[in-house]
Amino acid sequence: SDHMSVYGYGRPTSPNLDRLIREGVRFDDARTVEPLTSPSLCSLITSREPQEHGSTRNGLRIRSGLASLPKEMRYSGYRTAAFVGNWTLRDKLSGLGEHFDHYAEVLTRARWFGLIRAEATAEDINEQALDWLDGDRRDDGKPVFLWVHYVEPHAPYRLWEAYMDRLGIKKGNVTAADRYDTEIAFVDDAVGR
């Protein structure tokens, strides 16, 4: 939040997210139960602590058969889909696939300078999610619950040069905060799309 305009940050990093926040519900005091991807997101969809759902660290699967928000949405007549771009959310590691009608692992690129596991950029995620959504709209007319999980912003922060001018970043003296800001701007554009 300290790098988003809606919270008073000086750079226009997040106009699309700012608009969603202004027009939606804003939780100013939100916390994660665990600072690891899989356990925290398993908690998010089940409303259970990691020790209750079983995913207490990345690579430990959620217990099978648990109730969850996507399952409740499905029972209420929604078609459910998830598009994830983080290696820790692969179904064989997380067990999240059972909670959705369609669970897509978009692992098209390497992050961490190609050293660790395949992941995806927000562009890659959007391409597949929007293709699915376009096809789904023609399908049966049911409402849709769609979870799109972007990796960015995430260390090691990549410099997205296309956003430098808009953010007032000068070439030659780029800081870690500058790279972080361009990652926010990059994913903000994906959210806007």
Coordinates of N, CA, C and O in Angstrom, one line a residue, residues 13 27 29 48 60 65-66 71 75-76 81 90 94 98 100-102 108 112 119 127-128 130 146 151 167 169 180:
T13 N 1.6 4.7 -9.8 CA 1.9 3.3 -10.1 C 0.7 2.5 -10.4 O 0.8 1.4 -11.0
F27 N -10.0 -2.6 2.8 CA -9.6 -3.1 4.1 C -8.3 -2.5 4.4 O -7.3 -2.9 3.8
D29 N -6.7 -2.7 7.3 CA -6.0 -3.4 8.3 C -6.1 -4.9 8.0 O -6.9 -5.7 8.6
R48 N -9.3 -20.9 7.0 CA -8.8 -21.8 8.0 C -7.3 -21.4 8.2 O -6.6 -21.0 7.2
L60 N 3.6 -28.2 0.8 CA 2.7 -29.1 1.6 C 1.2 -28.8 1.1 O 0.8 -27.7 1.2
G65 N -10.9 -32.3 0.5 CA -12.3 -32.3 1.0 C -12.7 -31.2 1.8 O -13.9 -31.1 2.3
L66 N -11.9 -30.2 2.0 CA -12.2 -29.0 2.8 C -13.2 -28.1 2.1 O -13.2 -28.0 0.9
K71 N -15.7 -23.5 -3.8 CA -16.7 -24.6 -3.8 C -18.0 -24.1 -3.5 O -19.0 -24.5 -4.1
Y75 N -21.4 -24.4 -5.7 CA -22.7 -24.9 -5.2 C -23.8 -23.8 -5.4 O -25.0 -24.2 -5.5
S76 N -23.5 -22.6 -5.5 CA -24.4 -21.5 -5.7 C -24.7 -21.2 -7.2 O -25.3 -20.2 -7.6
A81 N -13.0 -20.8 -11.8 CA -11.7 -21.1 -12.5 C -10.6 -20.3 -11.8 O -10.9 -19.3 -11.2
R90 N 1.2 -24.9 -8.0 CA 0.9 -26.1 -8.8 C 0.0 -27.1 -8.0 O 0.2 -27.3 -6.8
S94 N 0.1 -27.9 -4.1 CA -0.8 -27.1 -3.2 C -2.1 -27.9 -2.9 O -2.7 -27.7 -1.9
E98 N -8.7 -29.1 -6.7 CA -10.1 -29.7 -6.4 C -11.1 -28.6 -6.1 O -12.3 -28.9 -6.1
F100 N -11.8 -25.8 -7.8 CA -12.2 -25.1 -9.0 C -12.6 -26.1 -10.1 O -12.1 -27.1 -10.2
D101 N -13.6 -25.6 -10.9 CA -14.0 -26.4 -12.1 C -12.8 -26.4 -13.0 O -12.6 -27.5 -13.7
H102 N -12.1 -25.3 -13.2 CA -11.0 -25.2 -14.1 C -9.8 -24.6 -13.3 O -9.9 -23.5 -12.8
T108 N 5.0 -20.5 -17.8 CA 5.5 -20.2 -19.1 C 6.9 -19.6 -19.1 O 7.6 -19.6 -20.1
W112 N 13.5 -15.2 -11.1 CA 14.7 -15.4 -10.3 C 15.9 -15.6 -11.3 O 16.7 -16.5 -11.1
E119 N 7.5 -19.9 -13.7 CA 6.4 -19.1 -13.3 C 5.8 -18.4 -14.5 O 6.0 -18.8 -15.6
E127 N -3.5 -13.7 -20.8 CA -3.8 -14.3 -22.1 C -4.7 -15.5 -21.9 O -5.7 -15.7 -22.5
Q128 N -4.3 -16.4 -21.0 CA -5.1 -17.6 -20.8 C -6.4 -17.4 -20.1 O -7.4 -18.0 -20.4
L130 N -8.2 -14.6 -20.0 CA -9.2 -13.9 -20.9 C -9.7 -14.8 -22.0 O -10.9 -14.8 -22.3
L146 N -13.8 -16.1 -10.8 CA -12.5 -16.2 -11.4 C -11.4 -15.7 -10.5 O -11.5 -14.5 -10.1
V151 N 2.1 -13.0 -10.2 CA 3.3 -13.2 -9.4 C 3.8 -11.8 -9.0 O 4.3 -11.6 -7.8
L167 N 6.4 7.0 -14.6 CA 6.7 7.0 -13.2 C 7.8 8.0 -12.9 O 8.1 8.2 -11.7
I169 N 11.1 7.9 -13.7 CA 12.3 7.2 -13.4 C 13.3 7.5 -14.5 O 13.0 7.3 -15.7
Y180 N 10.6 -1.9 -8.2 CA 9.4 -2.4 -7.5 C 8.2 -1.6 -8.1 O 7.1 -2.1 -8.4

